[in-house]
XYZ file of C-alpha atoms in Angstrom:
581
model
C -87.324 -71.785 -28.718
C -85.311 -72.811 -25.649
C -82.287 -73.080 -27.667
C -82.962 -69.995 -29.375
C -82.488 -67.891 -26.358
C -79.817 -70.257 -25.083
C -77.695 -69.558 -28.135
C -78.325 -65.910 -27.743
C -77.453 -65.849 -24.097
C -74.155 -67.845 -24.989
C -73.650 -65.064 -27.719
C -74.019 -62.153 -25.253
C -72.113 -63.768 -22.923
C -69.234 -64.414 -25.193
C -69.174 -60.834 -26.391
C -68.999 -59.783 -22.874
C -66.091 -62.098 -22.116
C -64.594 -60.401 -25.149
C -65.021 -57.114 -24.262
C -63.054 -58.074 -20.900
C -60.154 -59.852 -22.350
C -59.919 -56.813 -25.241
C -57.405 -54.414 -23.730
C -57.502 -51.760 -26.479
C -58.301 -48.080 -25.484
C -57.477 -48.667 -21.699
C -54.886 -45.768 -22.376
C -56.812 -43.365 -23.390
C -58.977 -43.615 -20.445
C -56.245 -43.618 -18.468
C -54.665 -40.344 -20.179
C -57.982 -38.912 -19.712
C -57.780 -39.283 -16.075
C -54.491 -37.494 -16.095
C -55.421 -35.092 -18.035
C -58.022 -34.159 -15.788
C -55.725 -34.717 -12.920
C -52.885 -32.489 -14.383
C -55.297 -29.271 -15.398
C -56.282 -29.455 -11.701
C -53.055 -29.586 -10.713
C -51.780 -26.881 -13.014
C -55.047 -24.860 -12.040
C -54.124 -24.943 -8.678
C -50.174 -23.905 -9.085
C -51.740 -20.890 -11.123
C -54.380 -20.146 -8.411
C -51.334 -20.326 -5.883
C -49.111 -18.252 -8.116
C -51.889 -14.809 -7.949
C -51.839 -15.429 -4.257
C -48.249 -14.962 -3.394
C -47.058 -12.922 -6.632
C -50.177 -10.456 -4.149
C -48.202 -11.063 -0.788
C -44.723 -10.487 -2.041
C -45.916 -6.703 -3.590
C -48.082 -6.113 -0.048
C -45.206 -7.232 1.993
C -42.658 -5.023 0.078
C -44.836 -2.122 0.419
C -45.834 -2.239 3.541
C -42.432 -2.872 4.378
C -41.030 0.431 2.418
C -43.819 2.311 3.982
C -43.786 1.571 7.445
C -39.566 2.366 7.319
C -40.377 5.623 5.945
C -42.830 6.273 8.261
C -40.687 4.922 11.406
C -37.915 7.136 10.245
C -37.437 9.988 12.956
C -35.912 12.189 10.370
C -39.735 12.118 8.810
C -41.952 15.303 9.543
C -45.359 14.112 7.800
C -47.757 12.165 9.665
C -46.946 8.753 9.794
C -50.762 7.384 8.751
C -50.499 9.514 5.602
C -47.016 7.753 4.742
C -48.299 4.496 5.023
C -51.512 5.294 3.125
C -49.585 7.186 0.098
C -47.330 4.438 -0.366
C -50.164 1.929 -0.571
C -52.136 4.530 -3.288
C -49.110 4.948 -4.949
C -48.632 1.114 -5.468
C -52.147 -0.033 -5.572
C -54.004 2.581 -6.847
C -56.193 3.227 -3.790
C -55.174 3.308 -0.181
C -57.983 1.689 1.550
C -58.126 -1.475 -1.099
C -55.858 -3.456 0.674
C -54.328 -1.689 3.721
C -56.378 -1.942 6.742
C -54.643 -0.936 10.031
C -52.193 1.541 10.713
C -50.883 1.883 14.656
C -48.358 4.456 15.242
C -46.285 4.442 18.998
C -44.564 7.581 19.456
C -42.542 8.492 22.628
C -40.110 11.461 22.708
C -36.983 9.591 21.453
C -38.487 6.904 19.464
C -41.505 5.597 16.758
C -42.893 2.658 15.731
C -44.961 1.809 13.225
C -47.364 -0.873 12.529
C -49.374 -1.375 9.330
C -51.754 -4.586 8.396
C -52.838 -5.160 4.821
C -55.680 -8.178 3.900
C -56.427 -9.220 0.796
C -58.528 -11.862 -1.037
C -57.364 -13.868 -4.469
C -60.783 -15.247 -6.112
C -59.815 -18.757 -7.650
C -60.063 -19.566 -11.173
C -59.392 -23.683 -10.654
C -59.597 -24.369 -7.252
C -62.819 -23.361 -6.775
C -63.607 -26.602 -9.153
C -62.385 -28.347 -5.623
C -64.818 -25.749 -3.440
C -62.370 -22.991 -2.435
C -63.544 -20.392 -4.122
C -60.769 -17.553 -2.800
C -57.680 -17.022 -0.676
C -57.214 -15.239 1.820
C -53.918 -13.511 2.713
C -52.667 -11.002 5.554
C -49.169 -8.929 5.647
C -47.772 -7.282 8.606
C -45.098 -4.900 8.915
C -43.405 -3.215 11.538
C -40.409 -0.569 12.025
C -38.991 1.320 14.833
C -36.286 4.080 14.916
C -35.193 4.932 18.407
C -33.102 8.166 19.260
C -29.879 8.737 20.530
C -27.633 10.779 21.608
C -24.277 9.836 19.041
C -21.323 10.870 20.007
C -17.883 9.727 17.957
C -14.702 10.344 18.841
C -12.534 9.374 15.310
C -8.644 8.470 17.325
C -6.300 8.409 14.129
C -2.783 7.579 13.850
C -0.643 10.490 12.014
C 2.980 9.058 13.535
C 5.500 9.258 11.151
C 4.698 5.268 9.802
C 1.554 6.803 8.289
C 3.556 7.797 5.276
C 4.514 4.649 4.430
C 3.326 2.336 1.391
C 0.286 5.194 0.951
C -1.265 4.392 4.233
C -2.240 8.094 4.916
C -4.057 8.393 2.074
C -5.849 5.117 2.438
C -7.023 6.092 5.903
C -8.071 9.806 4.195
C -10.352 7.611 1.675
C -11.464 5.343 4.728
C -12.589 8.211 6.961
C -14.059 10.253 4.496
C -16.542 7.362 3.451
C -16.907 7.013 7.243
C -18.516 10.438 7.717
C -20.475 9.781 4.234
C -21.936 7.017 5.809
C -22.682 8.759 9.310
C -24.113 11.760 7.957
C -25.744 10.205 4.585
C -29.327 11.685 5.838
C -29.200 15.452 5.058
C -32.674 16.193 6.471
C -31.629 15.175 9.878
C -31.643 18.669 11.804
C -27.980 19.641 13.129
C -29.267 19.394 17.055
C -30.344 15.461 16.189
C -26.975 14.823 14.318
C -23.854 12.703 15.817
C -21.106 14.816 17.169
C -17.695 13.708 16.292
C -14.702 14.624 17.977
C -11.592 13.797 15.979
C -8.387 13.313 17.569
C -5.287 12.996 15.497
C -2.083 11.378 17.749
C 1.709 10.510 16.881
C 3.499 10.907 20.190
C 1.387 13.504 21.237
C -1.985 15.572 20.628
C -2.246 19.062 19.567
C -5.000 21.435 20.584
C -4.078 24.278 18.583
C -4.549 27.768 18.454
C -8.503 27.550 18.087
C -8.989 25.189 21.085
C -6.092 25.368 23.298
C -6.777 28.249 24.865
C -10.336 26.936 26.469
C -7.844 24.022 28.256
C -5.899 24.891 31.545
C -2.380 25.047 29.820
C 0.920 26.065 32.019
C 1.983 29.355 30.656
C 5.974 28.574 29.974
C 5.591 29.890 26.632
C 2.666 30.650 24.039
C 4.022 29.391 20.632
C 1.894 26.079 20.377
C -0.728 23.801 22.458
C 0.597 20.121 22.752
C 0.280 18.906 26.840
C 1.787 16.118 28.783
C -0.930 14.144 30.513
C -0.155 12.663 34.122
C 0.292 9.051 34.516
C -2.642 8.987 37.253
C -4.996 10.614 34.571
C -5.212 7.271 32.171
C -7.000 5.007 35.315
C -9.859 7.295 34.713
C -12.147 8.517 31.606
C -12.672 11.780 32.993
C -11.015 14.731 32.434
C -9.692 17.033 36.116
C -10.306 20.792 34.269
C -8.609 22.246 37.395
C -5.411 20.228 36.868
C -2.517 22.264 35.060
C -1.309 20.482 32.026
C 1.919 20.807 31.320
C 3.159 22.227 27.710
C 5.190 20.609 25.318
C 8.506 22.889 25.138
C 8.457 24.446 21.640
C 12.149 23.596 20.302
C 13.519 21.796 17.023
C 15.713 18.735 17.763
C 15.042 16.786 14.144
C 17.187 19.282 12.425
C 20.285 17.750 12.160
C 24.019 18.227 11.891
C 24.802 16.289 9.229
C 21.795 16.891 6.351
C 20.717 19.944 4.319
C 18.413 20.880 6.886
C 21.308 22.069 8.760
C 21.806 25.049 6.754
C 18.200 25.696 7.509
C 19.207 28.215 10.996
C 18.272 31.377 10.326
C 17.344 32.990 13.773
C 13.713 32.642 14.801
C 13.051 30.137 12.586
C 12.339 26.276 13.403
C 12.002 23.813 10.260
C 11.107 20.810 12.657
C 9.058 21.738 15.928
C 8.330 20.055 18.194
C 4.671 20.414 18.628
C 2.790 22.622 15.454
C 2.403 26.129 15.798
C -1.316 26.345 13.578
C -3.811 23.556 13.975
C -1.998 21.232 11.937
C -3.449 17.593 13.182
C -5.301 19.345 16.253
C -7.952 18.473 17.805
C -11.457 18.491 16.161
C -14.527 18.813 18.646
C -18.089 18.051 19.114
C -18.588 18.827 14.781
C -21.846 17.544 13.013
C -20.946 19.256 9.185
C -19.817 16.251 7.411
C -18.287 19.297 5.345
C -16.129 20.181 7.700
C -14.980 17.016 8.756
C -14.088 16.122 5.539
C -11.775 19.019 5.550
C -10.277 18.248 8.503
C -9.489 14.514 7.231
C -8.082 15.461 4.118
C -5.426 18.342 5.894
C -3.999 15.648 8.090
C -0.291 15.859 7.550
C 1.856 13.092 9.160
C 5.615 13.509 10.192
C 8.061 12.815 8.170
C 8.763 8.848 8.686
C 11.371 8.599 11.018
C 10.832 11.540 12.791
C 7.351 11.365 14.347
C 7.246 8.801 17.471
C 3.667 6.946 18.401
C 1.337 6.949 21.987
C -1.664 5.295 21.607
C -2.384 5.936 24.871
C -2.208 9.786 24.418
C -5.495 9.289 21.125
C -7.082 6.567 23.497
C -7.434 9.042 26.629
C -8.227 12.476 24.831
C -10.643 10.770 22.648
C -12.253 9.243 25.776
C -11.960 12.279 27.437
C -14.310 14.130 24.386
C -17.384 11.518 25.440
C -16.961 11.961 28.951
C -19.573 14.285 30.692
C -16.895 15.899 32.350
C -15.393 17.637 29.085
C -19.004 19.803 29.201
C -17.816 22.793 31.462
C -15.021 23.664 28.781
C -17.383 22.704 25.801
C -19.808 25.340 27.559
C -17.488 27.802 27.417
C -16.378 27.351 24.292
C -20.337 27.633 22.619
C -20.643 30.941 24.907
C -17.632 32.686 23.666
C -18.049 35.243 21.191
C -16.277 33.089 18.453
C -17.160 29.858 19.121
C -14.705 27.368 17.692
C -17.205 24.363 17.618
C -21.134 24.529 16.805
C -23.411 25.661 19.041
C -25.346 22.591 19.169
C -22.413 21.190 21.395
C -24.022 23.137 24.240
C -24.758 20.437 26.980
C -22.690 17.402 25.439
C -21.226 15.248 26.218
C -23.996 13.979 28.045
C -24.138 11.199 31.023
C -23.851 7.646 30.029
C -26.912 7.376 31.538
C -29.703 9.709 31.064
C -29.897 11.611 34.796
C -32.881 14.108 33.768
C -36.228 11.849 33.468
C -38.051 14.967 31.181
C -34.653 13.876 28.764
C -34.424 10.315 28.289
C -32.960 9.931 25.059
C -30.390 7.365 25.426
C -26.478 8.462 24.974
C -24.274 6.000 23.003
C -20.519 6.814 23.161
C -18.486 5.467 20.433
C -15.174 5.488 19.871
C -12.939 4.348 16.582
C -9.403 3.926 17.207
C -6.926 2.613 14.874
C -3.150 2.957 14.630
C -0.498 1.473 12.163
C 2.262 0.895 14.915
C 2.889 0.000 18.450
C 3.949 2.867 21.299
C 7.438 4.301 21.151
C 8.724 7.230 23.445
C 7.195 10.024 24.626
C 9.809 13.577 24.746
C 10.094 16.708 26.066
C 12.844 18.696 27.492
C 13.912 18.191 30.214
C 13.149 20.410 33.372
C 16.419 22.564 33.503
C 15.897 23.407 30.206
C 12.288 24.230 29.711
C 12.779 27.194 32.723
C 15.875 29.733 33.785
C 18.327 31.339 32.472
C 20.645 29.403 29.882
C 24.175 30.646 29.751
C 23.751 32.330 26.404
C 24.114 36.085 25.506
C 23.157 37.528 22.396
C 23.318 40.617 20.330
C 20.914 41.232 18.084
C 22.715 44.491 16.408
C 25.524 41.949 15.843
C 23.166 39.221 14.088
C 22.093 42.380 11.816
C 25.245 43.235 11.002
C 26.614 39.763 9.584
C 23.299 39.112 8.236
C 23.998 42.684 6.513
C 27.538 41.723 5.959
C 28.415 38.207 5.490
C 32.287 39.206 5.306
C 32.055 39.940 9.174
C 31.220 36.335 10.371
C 28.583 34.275 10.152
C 25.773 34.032 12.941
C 27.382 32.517 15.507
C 29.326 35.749 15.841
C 26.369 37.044 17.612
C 26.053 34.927 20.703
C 28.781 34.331 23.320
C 28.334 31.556 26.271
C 29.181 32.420 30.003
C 30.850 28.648 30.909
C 31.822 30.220 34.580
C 31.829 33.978 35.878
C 34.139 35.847 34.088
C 35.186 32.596 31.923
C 33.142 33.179 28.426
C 33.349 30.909 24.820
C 33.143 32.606 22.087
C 32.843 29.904 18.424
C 33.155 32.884 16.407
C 36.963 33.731 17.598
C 37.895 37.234 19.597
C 40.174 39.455 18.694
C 39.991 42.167 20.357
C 42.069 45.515 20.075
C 43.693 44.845 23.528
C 45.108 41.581 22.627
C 48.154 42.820 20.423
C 49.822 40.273 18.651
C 47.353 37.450 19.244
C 45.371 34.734 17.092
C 41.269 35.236 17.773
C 40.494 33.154 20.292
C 37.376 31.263 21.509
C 37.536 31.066 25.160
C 38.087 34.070 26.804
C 38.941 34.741 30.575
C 37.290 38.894 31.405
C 34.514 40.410 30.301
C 31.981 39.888 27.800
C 33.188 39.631 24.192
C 30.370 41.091 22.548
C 30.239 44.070 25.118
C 34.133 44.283 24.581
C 33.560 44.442 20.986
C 30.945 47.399 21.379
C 27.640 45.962 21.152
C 25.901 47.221 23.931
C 22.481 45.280 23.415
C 23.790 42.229 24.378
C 21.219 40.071 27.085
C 21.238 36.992 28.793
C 17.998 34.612 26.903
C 16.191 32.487 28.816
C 15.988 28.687 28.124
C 12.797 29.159 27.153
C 13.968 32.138 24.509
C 17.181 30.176 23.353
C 15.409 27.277 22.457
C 12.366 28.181 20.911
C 13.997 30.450 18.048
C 17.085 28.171 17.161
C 17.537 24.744 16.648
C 19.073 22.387 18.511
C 21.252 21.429 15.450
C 22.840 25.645 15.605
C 23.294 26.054 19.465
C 25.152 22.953 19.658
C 27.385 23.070 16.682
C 27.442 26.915 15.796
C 27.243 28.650 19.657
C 29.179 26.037 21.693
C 30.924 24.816 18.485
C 34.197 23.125 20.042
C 33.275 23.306 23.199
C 32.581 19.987 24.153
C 30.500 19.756 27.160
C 27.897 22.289 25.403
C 27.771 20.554 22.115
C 27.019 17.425 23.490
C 24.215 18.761 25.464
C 22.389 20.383 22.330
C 23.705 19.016 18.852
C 21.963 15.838 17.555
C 24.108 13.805 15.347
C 23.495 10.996 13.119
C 26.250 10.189 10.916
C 28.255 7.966 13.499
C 25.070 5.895 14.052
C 23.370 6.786 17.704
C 22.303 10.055 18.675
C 25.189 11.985 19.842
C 24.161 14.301 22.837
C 19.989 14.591 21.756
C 19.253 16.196 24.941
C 15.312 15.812 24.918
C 14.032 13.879 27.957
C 11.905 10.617 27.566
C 8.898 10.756 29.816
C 7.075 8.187 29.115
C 8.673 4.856 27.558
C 7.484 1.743 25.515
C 6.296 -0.302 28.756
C 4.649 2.910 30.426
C 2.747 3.519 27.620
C 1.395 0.135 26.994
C 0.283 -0.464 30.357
C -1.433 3.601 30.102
C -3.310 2.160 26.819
C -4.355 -0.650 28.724
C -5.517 0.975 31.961
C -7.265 3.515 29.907
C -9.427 1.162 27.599
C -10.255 -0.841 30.706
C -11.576 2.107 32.402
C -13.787 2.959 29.271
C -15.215 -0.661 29.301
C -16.542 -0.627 32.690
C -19.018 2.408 31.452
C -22.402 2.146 30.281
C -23.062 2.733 26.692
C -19.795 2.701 25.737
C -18.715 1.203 22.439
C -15.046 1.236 21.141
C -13.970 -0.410 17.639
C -10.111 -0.677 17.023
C -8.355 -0.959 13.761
C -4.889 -1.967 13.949
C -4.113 -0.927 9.971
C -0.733 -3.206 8.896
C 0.392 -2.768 12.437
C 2.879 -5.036 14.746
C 1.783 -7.887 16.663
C 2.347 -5.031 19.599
C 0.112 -3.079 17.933
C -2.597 -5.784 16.930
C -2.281 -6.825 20.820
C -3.075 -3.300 22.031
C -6.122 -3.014 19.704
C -7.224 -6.515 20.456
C -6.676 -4.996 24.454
C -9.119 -2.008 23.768
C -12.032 -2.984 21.801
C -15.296 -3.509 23.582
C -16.918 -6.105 23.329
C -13.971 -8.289 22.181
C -15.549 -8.792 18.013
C -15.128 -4.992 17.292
C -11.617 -5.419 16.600
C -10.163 -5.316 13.046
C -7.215 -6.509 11.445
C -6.821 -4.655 7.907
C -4.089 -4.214 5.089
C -4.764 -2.087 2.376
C -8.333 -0.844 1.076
C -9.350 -3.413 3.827
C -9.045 -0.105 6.158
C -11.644 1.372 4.337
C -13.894 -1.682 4.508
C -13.710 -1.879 8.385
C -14.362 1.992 8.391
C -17.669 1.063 6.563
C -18.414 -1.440 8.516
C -18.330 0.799 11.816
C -20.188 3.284 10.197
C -23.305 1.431 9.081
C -23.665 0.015 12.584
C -23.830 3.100 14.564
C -27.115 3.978 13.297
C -30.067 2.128 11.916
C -33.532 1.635 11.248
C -34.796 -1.701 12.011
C -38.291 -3.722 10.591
C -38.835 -5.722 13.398
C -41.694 -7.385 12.219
């Protein structure tokens, strides 16, 4: 018996020790493991997956609602945003969103919504968690101001080069798009933008020059010299008498087509416009009417329009400056009022001085130019007042009009040189002079009285100048003599200027250093932004722009459509609505 069992003992035991050596089927045990291992895995990736594909719609919506309920352009309660835009996505607004705080003050709004939520698990809870929890905030804040733009563009001759008008046109226009894109924002919460068009000078116009205090020398257009002791300061002195531009034509020239253009009265190249061509645009918040403005302006002809900068720089500074609001008054309380009515109290401080009106002012300006400063002209003093020595009949002027067999126009105007001692380009022959060639200087009395014409007058500087062009009272009055044709006829065939008698008041260097003084001015104020664009210009221009912009990164350096990228730019940043949270 004992070796019965023994045997089977030895048996069981060898089977055992079998069954431990035998490796076969370990891997499937193993790949059951992992198996199990990799559903739980996968179970828990899915799990995961519900739980933020949940957070990423609850974030986005609250998100999108709290903007649109920040938004200060937004008349509906700011609860009942938040709450549609949660029905609208989730089918019910109290499933999800639970908290909505709102902070309202009189120039800004916040708002503040919470959302909770709770995945239930489909694998994990084979682990013990049997949901997820999840929470989204979201927060937005708009915060009013009080915008106002002054747009300084470059229309200098240069401007018509290589279609650089036109891109700036394209670049301003998407500028205002951009500015005014919300059309439910009421007109008295809207950015006012001044725009202020400069080659060598600025023109008011017709509209708006009459609301500045303008010397009265003559009335034909509105273009002002600006004292050198004005560009240290941002402020405009209303009581100060600007001085006016002398309305004359010294680009028609002797030697071109244009000189044929003479007729009395009429000047092909003046000085400063007569209509608001490239005037001044104030205080406007219809992006319609803006637009217009951008797409009329109408450069000189290249070559004959000089540049300031400093001349944009300080009348577009001028049109932020609180100190502009007397004449802006004046204009919104005259019975045509040539800018909105919602002007009426701007510009405002750069700080907010009445605590019951604390909306903050920001004062922006965009400057760009495609050049560098040039020359700065005028007439000069003894020309722009007094007598000149010219006499003129104006029965004459009819006559050879009339009658181009009796002369041409210059038979209508004699010049006094001395008393008694008269030239006359036309020639005289007169009855009494038997036996004589006509003559052109004459020693007596005057020829046009002599010859009958008893209209004849003496015209002011101011009269002789504004109704004939340089090019004609040089060439056609004084004609040969040479002391008066030098002081009126421009000439260019010979190279330089030949007698341009138009005073430079301001140079190169004096500009420069008035663009400079102004800008820093401008950055010492509070709330004061300025971007510059210098648009293909010289390194003198890039150095003035580099000069002006505050702070230092708002300067641009553009070619091409890049103009209209740096526009964009500008515009985007001048108002926003930011999530905070």
């Amino acid at each position: 018996m004992t070796g019965r069992y023994e045997n089977r003992e030895n048996l069981f035991a060898s089977l055992i020790a079998d069954f431990v050596r035998d490796e076969r089927g370990s891997m499937i045990i193993f790949s059951l493991y992992m198996l199990i291992a990799m559903l739980m895995i996968g179970g828990i990736a899915f799990d995961l997956m519900r739980h933020e594909n949940l957070r990423v719609q609850l974030q986005g919506t609250t998100d999108a609602a709290t903007l649109a309920a920040a938004s200060l352009s937004n008349d509906q309660d700011p609860n009942a945003v938040v709450e549609d835009y949660f029905e609208k996505a989730f089918g019910s607004k109290s499933r999800f969103l639970s908290d909505v705080k709102v902070t309202k003050t009189t120039t800004s709004r916040s708002v503040t919504a919470r959302a909770d939520a709770t995945v239930k698990t489909t694998f994990m809870r084979w682990s013990g968690v049997d949901e997820l929890k999840l929470t989204t905030l979201g927060t937005a804040a708009q915060e009013a101001s009080n915008v106002e733009i002054a747009m300084v563009l470059d229309v200098s001759g240069s401007m018509n080069k290589f279609g650089r008008i036109d891109k700036l046109k394209t670049a301003a226009n998407g500028f205002v798009d951009i500015v005014y894109a919300d059309a439910t924002i009421k007109p008295e919460r809207r950015a006012r933008l001044s725009m202020i068009p400069y080659s060598d000078q600025i023109n008011f116009g017709p509209t708006l020059g009459p609301f500045f205090n303008v010397d009265n020398t003559h009335a034909n257009s509105w273009c002002v010299r600006v004292p050198d002791r004005f560009f240290s300061r941002v402020s405009c002195d209303r009581a100060a008498v600007l001085d006016r531009i002398s309305h004359y034509d010294w680009e028609t020239e002797t030697d071109t087509i244009e000189y044929d253009y003479k007729a009395y009265n009429t000047l092909p190249n003046f000085q400063c416009p007569v209509d608001d061509t490239n005037a001044v645009l104030m205080m406007e918040h219809d992006p319609a009417k803006i637009k217009k403005a951008i797409t009329a302006l109408d450069p000189k002809d290249d070559g004959k329009g000089f540049t300031a900068i400093s001349m944009g720089a300080k009348v577009g500074l001028a049109m932020l400056d609180s100190s502009m609001g007397p004449i802006v008054d004046s204009m919104v309380t005259s019975p045509s009022s040539p800018i909105p009515v919602e002007a009426k109290g701007f510009p405002k401080p750069y700080k907010p001085k009445d605590p019951n009106d604390p909306i903050p002012n920001t004062k922006i300006m965009v400057i760009m130019t495609d050049g560098a400063n040039t020359q700065q002209h005028d007439l000069p003093s003894e020309l722009k007042t007094g007598m000149s020595q010219v006499y003129f009949s104006a029965d004459m002027l009819a006559n050879v009009v009339a009658d181009p067999s009796q002369g041409g126009q210059d038979a209508a105007y004699a010049v006094a040189l001395s008393p008694g001692r008269w030239y006359y380009n036309a020639g005289f022959d007169h009855d009494g002079l038997s036996g004589t060639q006509p003559v052109k200087y004459w020693t007596g009395d005057n020829p046009l009285e002599l010859m009958g014409y008893t209209d004849t007058v003496q015209l002011s500087n101011e009269a002789l100048l504004s109704s004939r062009t340089g090019a004609f009272i040089g060439v056609d009055i004084y004609g040969a003599d040479a002391q008066g044709w030098r002081t009126f006829a421009k000439k260019k065939n010979s190279g330089p200027y030949v007698g341009d008698t138009r005073s430079v008041y301001v140079g190169t260097s004096d500009l420069d250093k008035q663009t400079r003084r102004i800008c820093k001015a401008a950055q010492t104020q509070d709330n004061i932004i300025i971007y510059a664009i210098a648009f293909e210009a010289p390194q003198a221009g890039k150095d003035l722009m580099k000069d002006c912009a505050w702070p230092a990164e708002n300067y641009f350096e553009v070619s091409g459509d890049e103009v209209s990228i740096a526009f964009g730019t500008i515009a985007r940043g001048i108002t926003s609505l930011k999530l905070t949270q």
